[in-house]
Amino acid sequence: MTRKEFQQRLAEQVLILDGATGTELQKRGMPLGVCPEQWVLDNPQVLVDIQRAYIAAGSGAVYTCTFGGNRLKLAEFGLAEKNREINAELARLSRKAAGQQALVAGDIAPTGRFVRPFGDLAFEDAVAVYREQVLGLLDGGVDFFVIETMLDIQEARAALLAVRETCDLPVCVSMTFDQAGRTLTGTDPVTALITLQSLGADAVGCNCSTGPADMIQVIAAMKPYAKVPLLAKPNAGLPKLLDGKTVFDMSPEEFGAFIGRFIEAGVNLIGGCCGTSPAYIEQIRKHSSGLQPVAPCPRRFSAITSARTTSFAGPDIPMVVVGERINPTGKKKLQAELREGKTAEVRRFAAEQVAQGAGVLDVNVGMPGIDEKETMLKMVDLLSPVVDAPLCLDSSSADVLEAALRIYPGRALINSISGEQAKMERLLPVAAKYGAMFVLLPLDDSGVPETAEQRCAIVERVFAAAGQYGFTKNDIVVDGLVMTVSSDQKAAAETLKVISWCSTSFGCCTIVGLSNVSFGLPERGWVNAAFLAMAAASGLTMVIANPSSETLMRIKMASDVLTVRDKNSSGWIAYSSQTSASAAPGQAVGPERSAPEKVYDAVLKGDRDGIRELLDAALRGGLTPADAVDTCLIPAIVEVGSLFDRKVYYLPQLIQSAETMKSAFEMLEPMLATTGVQVVKKKAVIVLATVKGDIHDIGKNIVGLMLKNYGFTVHDLGKDVSEHDIVRAAKETGAELVGLSALMTTTMVEMKRVIALARKEGLTCKFMIGGAVVNEQYAAEIGADGYAPDAYAAVKLAETLSA
Amino acid sequence: MNDKPVQTALGGVTYLEHIPAMPKRERILARLGHRAATTILTDDQTAFLERGIEEALLLCHVKGAYRRIPVAECTDRIIRLENGTVFQSAGLAQLLSRSTEVVLMASTAGSAIMQRIAEEVSTGSAALGLILDATASHAADAGLDWMVSFLNGTLQRHGKRLTSRRFSPGYGDLSLEHQRIIFDLLDLDRMGLFLTEKYMLIPEKSVLAIAGIEGITE
């Protein structure tokens, strides 16, 4: 069956699929725990009987019994090397059962492994695993393929590419969505649909996991965007375990009552999944009789997807900001990180841009000294699982773009394809194969045209070439080509003409790389903002920009209101309330505080950055260093302790205040030394250590910081410290106190050894302990003098023990 | 296909290279001593907290692994798995009393966040270090939560689910020594994890857990 014939058939009638196979096999004697594929080969008539029963009940297509027929699943039964012949034989069996009465769908399902970037199975390995299975099913003579029960969009992509790269038979892809309408790796139905239909699926849909009621919602969500027929195979309600067997709570009649609604919602292929049987298929036939399928009739839309969400672009929706910051040009730190293979800066740029309103992230890693392809693949692998925003793959290298498109777990935007002949010939088929949208750059082998008319002519020429690969105007975004006005002041007007022509005449999305317009000028932000507003008025749909510029984002949001893209101004209202809330002072304004009071306040609020300046002002105003300590710092930190005790402050506030104190003391200590004034009474010497075998030391470090701030002399020995080293340090420093920390039950016993050794060697110092697994009782048990549950309690305990 | 044929994951272990785990904010705050009824933050302190959490989430690379093993025998204090593994714990035995299988799980927030925490506490801002630390702890826990949710989704269609609670070594009477058993069964070296002589996981923000698989009967 050709893809065209398949589409024709689905346009004319609803294709009834089969129901569950596994549970039917079990009813007929297949034991639990065996390999179903092998068991069926050993008991072929059982499957033939089941499939003939489905066909008799109304199924127009049956699935081969190859759900676990891929190499990785068969390997669990030692059958990996026989996968091709097993698939071929099972396909022949279904062919025998179906005869000419029904179609045979080659069934492909999850491998049980997760594909990168979510799991450890390399994408190409996944494609290869599925390719083997496809070849086997083709050997057996299937009519079309069904990739079903897919939990992960990337694995579905791998399977779909394996079919597409092996044959030209129709292929349906069916994902599994939970009751919240997401796959288990977080993809929503519309995103899955757009990704898979762009990649060449002939039908897309869902099966398993939910009953009919929830599944209708998934189909209804997909339908407005479906360019291909939709498929549904719901379970027979919800499962439960009864006497060791899984049973479902919906009768065939109840199931059948949903069929009309499914077809009305837009389903073109329908069957049953877990818990269904020929009786359920009979109900589908009964309730679908005489009903015509709703043909795919998608609204016009331009969209790119990530693994989890979709970003739409168009004249009626708010302008999409494509975050430009993941680009090493002019960013030394990013350049260094990319060279070293580090990713922290990229992660930061990604998260910040999304938080600031970018709907898409441009990723450009072209720079001297790195392997661009390898780095781009690494970025796709890194960003795909951590940010929801789709990616715009930005490279001048066709090889880089092709490699990135292959592993990108969504529908990407390519930046860019121009009218240069070689580039068109190389990239258009690649973009078409992976279903990408692309930025059309209106320049050609002659260079950048000066006038809008020349650029528009190139747009038409590239689009005509793209049309041969199936691209529509919804699949392209024309770059207006922003030239710098400092070298040609009329250039901006030409760009705006291109945008206007695309919006009103040609009919496609547009994009500009905004900042180029102001290159070479002072105060560039204002020029960029003005140009953005003008471009918005001309119909601009996407802008490559830095979303951290509040001016730009406000202009964009306001333009969305004025061009009626932001319906009811709801986006603007939400954005404004958010920004005005954060810009508001937030606290009541009282009478002006004196300089010493400001120092006190700084400690109270933990203003480490501001304390020195405030202290300096207070000292210049006549406050002595000693008074600063006595009347500002000490009272403030005492109040902080009180606030912490009363849970008004939480731990970071306590530590921020302590760090502010530390900064203040570092400034005052030299002054105090010169005056000879001893304002802070030196407290006891304390040795601190995390005991032997224990590597957790953040708690101990925080205690050390607090103790220092309260005047103790702290000797921090670090972590994983032996009892001998601790006792030796206590002797050498003359410590009055030893603080021990342990986080695990296996290491807390070391505390006892330390104390025992200290006592044996005649040390009279006191011991305090802390850590997640110890308590007051344990302290008493091992002969410690006290236990502190947190850093402030440790300070108070130290003061008590050393008093 | 690459040069070597693709093999199944070692011993049925499934490895997850990127878990889209999102720790619950209220848990992070609670770990830091925040009490909704009493704690008051200024705008600056709130912004500091939010920046810290965001930064931590960027640096946490949550990975995980899980493996299902059938239960051969479960007495009142001993759980024997079909592969011969034995867990000794009355609490765990009670949890698994209706389970036909166990799921062993591991989750880690990775090493980049640990390096950053150490830097902040020693030479930067200890307060920020604390926020990073708390977020990383809950990111690792959220990795386990994600796996539980994922497994429940796949089990549901078979009329099964995971036990409502999970056990970790060191919890109740399940001694910390069991870390070694789970570590080896999940082959966590492969994920870049390391277990010390005292059964501590490195990177530090890593957690192991056991849950049972039981039928949905109601």
PDB file of N, CA, C and O in Angstrom, chain A residues 567-626:
ATOM      1  N   LYS A 567      -4.197  39.481  22.689  1.00  0.00           N
ATOM      2  CA  LYS A 567      -5.657  39.600  22.820  1.00  0.00           C
ATOM      3  C   LYS A 567      -6.046  40.091  24.217  1.00  0.00           C
ATOM      4  O   LYS A 567      -5.559  39.573  25.218  1.00  0.00           O
ATOM      5  N   ASN A 568      -6.897  41.081  24.233  1.00  0.00           N
ATOM      6  CA  ASN A 568      -7.372  41.701  25.476  1.00  0.00           C
ATOM      7  C   ASN A 568      -6.224  42.259  26.328  1.00  0.00           C
ATOM      8  O   ASN A 568      -6.363  42.443  27.528  1.00  0.00           O
ATOM      9  N   SER A 569      -5.076  42.430  25.702  1.00  0.00           N
ATOM     10  CA  SER A 569      -3.883  42.968  26.395  1.00  0.00           C
ATOM     11  C   SER A 569      -3.493  42.137  27.605  1.00  0.00           C
ATOM     12  O   SER A 569      -2.846  42.642  28.533  1.00  0.00           O
ATOM     13  N   SER A 570      -3.888  40.893  27.615  1.00  0.00           N
ATOM     14  CA  SER A 570      -3.679  40.093  28.825  1.00  0.00           C
ATOM     15  C   SER A 570      -2.189  39.883  29.113  1.00  0.00           C
ATOM     16  O   SER A 570      -1.773  39.894  30.278  1.00  0.00           O
ATOM     17  N   GLY A 571      -1.397  39.684  28.065  1.00  0.00           N
ATOM     18  CA  GLY A 571       0.041  39.503  28.270  1.00  0.00           C
ATOM     19  C   GLY A 571       0.676  40.745  28.851  1.00  0.00           C
ATOM     20  O   GLY A 571       1.505  40.684  29.758  1.00  0.00           O
ATOM     21  N   TRP A 572       0.269  41.896  28.315  1.00  0.00           N
ATOM     22  CA  TRP A 572       0.813  43.177  28.794  1.00  0.00           C
ATOM     23  C   TRP A 572       0.456  43.420  30.252  1.00  0.00           C
ATOM     24  O   TRP A 572       1.284  43.830  31.062  1.00  0.00           O
ATOM     25  N   ILE A 573      -0.788  43.131  30.584  1.00  0.00           N
ATOM     26  CA  ILE A 573      -1.241  43.355  31.972  1.00  0.00           C
ATOM     27  C   ILE A 573      -0.458  42.448  32.921  1.00  0.00           C
ATOM     28  O   ILE A 573       0.035  42.890  33.964  1.00  0.00           O
ATOM     29  N   ALA A 574      -0.297  41.188  32.528  1.00  0.00           N
ATOM     30  CA  ALA A 574       0.441  40.247  33.383  1.00  0.00           C
ATOM     31  C   ALA A 574       1.895  40.682  33.520  1.00  0.00           C
ATOM     32  O   ALA A 574       2.459  40.687  34.625  1.00  0.00           O
ATOM     33  N   TYR A 575       2.494  41.085  32.393  1.00  0.00           N
ATOM     34  CA  TYR A 575       3.904  41.490  32.411  1.00  0.00           C
ATOM     35  C   TYR A 575       4.092  42.740  33.267  1.00  0.00           C
ATOM     36  O   TYR A 575       5.032  42.836  34.068  1.00  0.00           O
ATOM     37  N   SER A 576       3.182  43.680  33.109  1.00  0.00           N
ATOM     38  CA  SER A 576       3.303  44.940  33.842  1.00  0.00           C
ATOM     39  C   SER A 576       3.152  44.737  35.337  1.00  0.00           C
ATOM     40  O   SER A 576       3.880  45.328  36.135  1.00  0.00           O
ATOM     41  N   SER A 577       2.205  43.896  35.713  1.00  0.00           N
ATOM     42  CA  SER A 577       2.005  43.695  37.150  1.00  0.00           C
ATOM     43  C   SER A 577       3.227  43.010  37.749  1.00  0.00           C
ATOM     44  O   SER A 577       3.656  43.311  38.857  1.00  0.00           O
ATOM     45  N   GLN A 578       3.839  42.131  36.968  1.00  0.00           N
ATOM     46  CA  GLN A 578       5.022  41.422  37.447  1.00  0.00           C
ATOM     47  C   GLN A 578       6.203  42.387  37.611  1.00  0.00           C
ATOM     48  O   GLN A 578       6.862  42.412  38.646  1.00  0.00           O
ATOM     49  N   THR A 579       6.443  43.197  36.594  1.00  0.00           N
ATOM     50  CA  THR A 579       7.609  44.076  36.655  1.00  0.00           C
ATOM     51  C   THR A 579       7.398  45.215  37.645  1.00  0.00           C
ATOM     52  O   THR A 579       8.328  45.608  38.336  1.00  0.00           O
ATOM     53  N   SER A 580       6.166  45.723  37.731  1.00  0.00           N
ATOM     54  CA  SER A 580       5.965  46.817  38.672  1.00  0.00           C
ATOM     55  C   SER A 580       6.059  46.310  40.096  1.00  0.00           C
ATOM     56  O   SER A 580       6.538  47.001  40.984  1.00  0.00           O
ATOM     57  N   ALA A 581       5.659  45.031  40.304  1.00  0.00           N
ATOM     58  CA  ALA A 581       5.754  44.490  41.657  1.00  0.00           C
ATOM     59  C   ALA A 581       7.211  44.390  42.086  1.00  0.00           C
ATOM     60  O   ALA A 581       7.577  44.742  43.199  1.00  0.00           O
ATOM     61  N   SER A 582       8.065  43.932  41.154  1.00  0.00           N
ATOM     62  CA  SER A 582       9.465  43.775  41.559  1.00  0.00           C
ATOM     63  C   SER A 582      10.174  45.122  41.651  1.00  0.00           C
ATOM     64  O   SER A 582      11.150  45.266  42.360  1.00  0.00           O
ATOM     65  N   ALA A 583       9.650  46.101  40.897  1.00  0.00           N
ATOM     66  CA  ALA A 583      10.301  47.408  40.930  1.00  0.00           C
ATOM     67  C   ALA A 583       9.874  48.213  42.153  1.00  0.00           C
ATOM     68  O   ALA A 583      10.543  49.158  42.541  1.00  0.00           O
ATOM     69  N   ALA A 584       8.766  47.828  42.752  1.00  0.00           N
ATOM     70  CA  ALA A 584       8.260  48.597  43.886  1.00  0.00           C
ATOM     71  C   ALA A 584       9.185  48.465  45.080  1.00  0.00           C
ATOM     72  O   ALA A 584       9.847  47.447  45.249  1.00  0.00           O
ATOM     73  N   PRO A 585       9.259  49.510  45.904  1.00  0.00           N
ATOM     74  CA  PRO A 585      10.168  49.474  47.037  1.00  0.00           C
ATOM     75  C   PRO A 585       9.861  48.328  47.987  1.00  0.00           C
ATOM     76  O   PRO A 585      10.742  47.754  48.577  1.00  0.00           O
ATOM     77  N   GLY A 586       8.624  47.993  48.154  1.00  0.00           N
ATOM     78  CA  GLY A 586       8.294  46.793  48.912  1.00  0.00           C
ATOM     79  C   GLY A 586       8.217  46.984  50.411  1.00  0.00           C
ATOM     80  O   GLY A 586       7.587  46.227  51.108  1.00  0.00           O
ATOM     81  N   GLN A 587       8.851  47.977  50.908  1.00  0.00           N
ATOM     82  CA  GLN A 587       8.815  48.161  52.350  1.00  0.00           C
ATOM     83  C   GLN A 587       8.400  49.588  52.702  1.00  0.00           C
ATOM     84  O   GLN A 587       8.666  50.515  51.938  1.00  0.00           O
ATOM     85  N   ALA A 588       7.770  49.696  53.816  1.00  0.00           N
ATOM     86  CA  ALA A 588       7.301  51.007  54.240  1.00  0.00           C
ATOM     87  C   ALA A 588       8.483  51.950  54.449  1.00  0.00           C
ATOM     88  O   ALA A 588       9.548  51.557  54.914  1.00  0.00           O
ATOM     89  N   VAL A 589       8.285  53.161  54.045  1.00  0.00           N
ATOM     90  CA  VAL A 589       9.364  54.145  54.209  1.00  0.00           C
ATOM     91  C   VAL A 589       9.153  54.875  55.527  1.00  0.00           C
ATOM     92  O   VAL A 589       8.111  55.461  55.773  1.00  0.00           O
ATOM     93  N   GLY A 590      10.153  54.793  56.393  1.00  0.00           N
ATOM     94  CA  GLY A 590      10.048  55.456  57.683  1.00  0.00           C
ATOM     95  C   GLY A 590      10.920  56.694  57.704  1.00  0.00           C
ATOM     96  O   GLY A 590      11.428  57.120  56.668  1.00  0.00           O
ATOM     97  N   PRO A 591      11.119  57.273  58.893  1.00  0.00           N
ATOM     98  CA  PRO A 591      12.009  58.425  58.994  1.00  0.00           C
ATOM     99  C   PRO A 591      13.434  58.011  58.628  1.00  0.00           C
ATOM    100  O   PRO A 591      13.806  56.847  58.787  1.00  0.00           O
ATOM    101  N   GLU A 592      14.196  58.955  58.131  1.00  0.00           N
ATOM    102  CA  GLU A 592      15.584  58.697  57.713  1.00  0.00           C
ATOM    103  C   GLU A 592      16.380  58.129  58.881  1.00  0.00           C
ATOM    104  O   GLU A 592      16.369  58.657  59.996  1.00  0.00           O
ATOM    105  N   ARG A 593      17.088  57.007  58.658  1.00  0.00           N
ATOM    106  CA  ARG A 593      17.868  56.360  59.718  1.00  0.00           C
ATOM    107  C   ARG A 593      19.237  57.040  59.811  1.00  0.00           C
ATOM    108  O   ARG A 593      19.796  57.492  58.801  1.00  0.00           O
ATOM    109  N   SER A 594      19.757  57.073  61.019  1.00  0.00           N
ATOM    110  CA  SER A 594      21.100  57.667  61.217  1.00  0.00           C
ATOM    111  C   SER A 594      22.144  56.712  60.653  1.00  0.00           C
ATOM    112  O   SER A 594      21.855  55.530  60.406  1.00  0.00           O
ATOM    113  N   ALA A 595      23.366  57.213  60.501  1.00  0.00           N
ATOM    114  CA  ALA A 595      24.444  56.378  59.942  1.00  0.00           C
ATOM    115  C   ALA A 595      24.688  55.137  60.794  1.00  0.00           C
ATOM    116  O   ALA A 595      24.771  54.027  60.248  1.00  0.00           O
ATOM    117  N   PRO A 596      24.807  55.245  62.132  1.00  0.00           N
ATOM    118  CA  PRO A 596      24.995  54.023  62.931  1.00  0.00           C
ATOM    119  C   PRO A 596      23.803  53.061  62.812  1.00  0.00           C
ATOM    120  O   PRO A 596      23.983  51.850  62.798  1.00  0.00           O
ATOM    121  N   GLU A 597      22.606  53.663  62.746  1.00  0.00           N
ATOM    122  CA  GLU A 597      21.427  52.797  62.609  1.00  0.00           C
ATOM    123  C   GLU A 597      21.464  52.025  61.281  1.00  0.00           C
ATOM    124  O   GLU A 597      21.017  50.875  61.187  1.00  0.00           O
ATOM    125  N   LYS A 598      22.000  52.675  60.264  1.00  0.00           N
ATOM    126  CA  LYS A 598      22.102  51.993  58.966  1.00  0.00           C
ATOM    127  C   LYS A 598      23.084  50.818  59.035  1.00  0.00           C
ATOM    128  O   LYS A 598      22.889  49.795  58.384  1.00  0.00           O
ATOM    129  N   VAL A 599      24.134  50.995  59.839  1.00  0.00           N
ATOM    130  CA  VAL A 599      25.080  49.884  60.024  1.00  0.00           C
ATOM    131  C   VAL A 599      24.364  48.729  60.720  1.00  0.00           C
ATOM    132  O   VAL A 599      24.483  47.564  60.317  1.00  0.00           O
ATOM    133  N   TYR A 600      23.627  49.068  61.765  1.00  0.00           N
ATOM    134  CA  TYR A 600      22.840  48.062  62.493  1.00  0.00           C
ATOM    135  C   TYR A 600      21.890  47.345  61.526  1.00  0.00           C
ATOM    136  O   TYR A 600      21.805  46.114  61.497  1.00  0.00           O
ATOM    137  N   ASP A 601      21.205  48.142  60.709  1.00  0.00           N
ATOM    138  CA  ASP A 601      20.238  47.569  59.762  1.00  0.00           C
ATOM    139  C   ASP A 601      20.924  46.641  58.753  1.00  0.00           C
ATOM    140  O   ASP A 601      20.367  45.612  58.358  1.00  0.00           O
ATOM    141  N   ALA A 602      22.124  47.045  58.348  1.00  0.00           N
ATOM    142  CA  ALA A 602      22.827  46.250  57.334  1.00  0.00           C
ATOM    143  C   ALA A 602      23.135  44.857  57.863  1.00  0.00           C
ATOM    144  O   ALA A 602      22.995  43.861  57.141  1.00  0.00           O
ATOM    145  N   VAL A 603      23.535  44.787  59.129  1.00  0.00           N
ATOM    146  CA  VAL A 603      23.793  43.458  59.723  1.00  0.00           C
ATOM    147  C   VAL A 603      22.477  42.699  59.834  1.00  0.00           C
ATOM    148  O   VAL A 603      22.386  41.511  59.499  1.00  0.00           O
ATOM    149  N   LEU A 604      21.471  43.414  60.276  1.00  0.00           N
ATOM    150  CA  LEU A 604      20.163  42.773  60.452  1.00  0.00           C
ATOM    151  C   LEU A 604      19.649  42.190  59.128  1.00  0.00           C
ATOM    152  O   LEU A 604      19.071  41.105  59.083  1.00  0.00           O
ATOM    153  N   LYS A 605      19.872  42.932  58.047  1.00  0.00           N
ATOM    154  CA  LYS A 605      19.356  42.489  56.743  1.00  0.00           C
ATOM    155  C   LYS A 605      20.366  41.649  55.967  1.00  0.00           C
ATOM    156  O   LYS A 605      20.079  41.179  54.873  1.00  0.00           O
ATOM    157  N   GLY A 606      21.570  41.511  56.534  1.00  0.00           N
ATOM    158  CA  GLY A 606      22.575  40.713  55.837  1.00  0.00           C
ATOM    159  C   GLY A 606      23.100  41.379  54.584  1.00  0.00           C
ATOM    160  O   GLY A 606      23.367  40.718  53.583  1.00  0.00           O
ATOM    161  N   ASP A 607      23.289  42.709  54.648  1.00  0.00           N
ATOM    162  CA  ASP A 607      23.755  43.459  53.477  1.00  0.00           C
ATOM    163  C   ASP A 607      25.283  43.460  53.442  1.00  0.00           C
ATOM    164  O   ASP A 607      25.931  44.453  53.754  1.00  0.00           O
ATOM    165  N   ARG A 608      25.860  42.351  53.043  1.00  0.00           N
ATOM    166  CA  ARG A 608      27.314  42.225  53.046  1.00  0.00           C
ATOM    167  C   ARG A 608      27.965  43.184  52.054  1.00  0.00           C
ATOM    168  O   ARG A 608      29.036  43.708  52.300  1.00  0.00           O
ATOM    169  N   ASP A 609      27.301  43.380  50.932  1.00  0.00           N
ATOM    170  CA  ASP A 609      27.892  44.261  49.914  1.00  0.00           C
ATOM    171  C   ASP A 609      27.899  45.725  50.360  1.00  0.00           C
ATOM    172  O   ASP A 609      28.775  46.491  49.978  1.00  0.00           O
ATOM    173  N   GLY A 610      26.905  46.115  51.167  1.00  0.00           N
ATOM    174  CA  GLY A 610      26.775  47.531  51.511  1.00  0.00           C
ATOM    175  C   GLY A 610      27.372  47.930  52.838  1.00  0.00           C
ATOM    176  O   GLY A 610      27.552  49.120  53.134  1.00  0.00           O
ATOM    177  N   ILE A 611      27.747  46.936  53.677  1.00  0.00           N
ATOM    178  CA  ILE A 611      28.125  47.248  55.062  1.00  0.00           C
ATOM    179  C   ILE A 611      29.356  48.151  55.160  1.00  0.00           C
ATOM    180  O   ILE A 611      29.403  49.073  55.979  1.00  0.00           O
ATOM    181  N   ARG A 612      30.335  47.925  54.296  1.00  0.00           N
ATOM    182  CA  ARG A 612      31.583  48.700  54.423  1.00  0.00           C
ATOM    183  C   ARG A 612      31.346  50.190  54.121  1.00  0.00           C
ATOM    184  O   ARG A 612      31.886  51.061  54.816  1.00  0.00           O
ATOM    185  N   GLU A 613      30.565  50.422  53.116  1.00  0.00           N
ATOM    186  CA  GLU A 613      30.271  51.807  52.757  1.00  0.00           C
ATOM    187  C   GLU A 613      29.502  52.486  53.900  1.00  0.00           C
ATOM    188  O   GLU A 613      29.781  53.632  54.268  1.00  0.00           O
ATOM    189  N   LEU A 614      28.554  51.780  54.436  1.00  0.00           N
ATOM    190  CA  LEU A 614      27.754  52.340  55.533  1.00  0.00           C
ATOM    191  C   LEU A 614      28.611  52.567  56.771  1.00  0.00           C
ATOM    192  O   LEU A 614      28.474  53.580  57.476  1.00  0.00           O
ATOM    193  N   LEU A 615      29.479  51.598  57.028  1.00  0.00           N
ATOM    194  CA  LEU A 615      30.368  51.711  58.177  1.00  0.00           C
ATOM    195  C   LEU A 615      31.312  52.902  57.996  1.00  0.00           C
ATOM    196  O   LEU A 615      31.550  53.689  58.937  1.00  0.00           O
ATOM    197  N   ASP A 616      31.805  53.011  56.792  1.00  0.00           N
ATOM    198  CA  ASP A 616      32.716  54.123  56.492  1.00  0.00           C
ATOM    199  C   ASP A 616      32.012  55.465  56.725  1.00  0.00           C
ATOM    200  O   ASP A 616      32.566  56.387  57.332  1.00  0.00           O
ATOM    201  N   ALA A 617      30.783  55.560  56.283  1.00  0.00           N
ATOM    202  CA  ALA A 617      29.997  56.795  56.473  1.00  0.00           C
ATOM    203  C   ALA A 617      29.793  57.072  57.953  1.00  0.00           C
ATOM    204  O   ALA A 617      29.913  58.217  58.416  1.00  0.00           O
ATOM    205  N   ALA A 618      29.499  56.026  58.700  1.00  0.00           N
ATOM    206  CA  ALA A 618      29.268  56.201  60.137  1.00  0.00           C
ATOM    207  C   ALA A 618      30.545  56.646  60.839  1.00  0.00           C
ATOM    208  O   ALA A 618      30.514  57.505  61.730  1.00  0.00           O
ATOM    209  N   LEU A 619      31.681  56.047  60.437  1.00  0.00           N
ATOM    210  CA  LEU A 619      32.963  56.416  61.066  1.00  0.00           C
ATOM    211  C   LEU A 619      33.323  57.860  60.728  1.00  0.00           C
ATOM    212  O   LEU A 619      33.804  58.615  61.588  1.00  0.00           O
ATOM    213  N   ARG A 620      33.060  58.235  59.466  1.00  0.00           N
ATOM    214  CA  ARG A 620      33.344  59.624  59.078  1.00  0.00           C
ATOM    215  C   ARG A 620      32.432  60.587  59.826  1.00  0.00           C
ATOM    216  O   ARG A 620      32.776  61.730  60.083  1.00  0.00           O
ATOM    217  N   GLY A 621      31.289  60.100  60.221  1.00  0.00           N
ATOM    218  CA  GLY A 621      30.333  60.933  60.963  1.00  0.00           C
ATOM    219  C   GLY A 621      30.660  61.020  62.454  1.00  0.00           C
ATOM    220  O   GLY A 621      29.889  61.617  63.225  1.00  0.00           O
ATOM    221  N   GLY A 622      31.750  60.353  62.896  1.00  0.00           N
ATOM    222  CA  GLY A 622      32.143  60.487  64.281  1.00  0.00           C
ATOM    223  C   GLY A 622      32.034  59.228  65.114  1.00  0.00           C
ATOM    224  O   GLY A 622      32.458  59.201  66.277  1.00  0.00           O
ATOM    225  N   LEU A 623      31.449  58.176  64.567  1.00  0.00           N
ATOM    226  CA  LEU A 623      31.341  56.925  65.331  1.00  0.00           C
ATOM    227  C   LEU A 623      32.727  56.311  65.458  1.00  0.00           C
ATOM    228  O   LEU A 623      33.462  56.205  64.458  1.00  0.00           O
ATOM    229  N   THR A 624      33.120  55.918  66.674  1.00  0.00           N
ATOM    230  CA  THR A 624      34.435  55.278  66.829  1.00  0.00           C
ATOM    231  C   THR A 624      34.309  53.802  66.458  1.00  0.00           C
ATOM    232  O   THR A 624      33.224  53.216  66.559  1.00  0.00           O
ATOM    233  N   PRO A 625      35.437  53.190  66.083  1.00  0.00           N
ATOM    234  CA  PRO A 625      35.385  51.750  65.785  1.00  0.00           C
ATOM    235  C   PRO A 625      34.839  50.951  66.955  1.00  0.00           C
ATOM    236  O   PRO A 625      34.060  50.019  66.762  1.00  0.00           O
ATOM    237  N   ALA A 626      35.247  51.298  68.156  1.00  0.00           N
ATOM    238  CA  ALA A 626      34.773  50.550  69.325  1.00  0.00           C
ATOM    239  C   ALA A 626      33.269  50.692  69.491  1.00  0.00           C
ATOM    240  O   ALA A 626      32.555  49.723  69.774  1.00  0.00           O
TER     241      ALA A 626
END
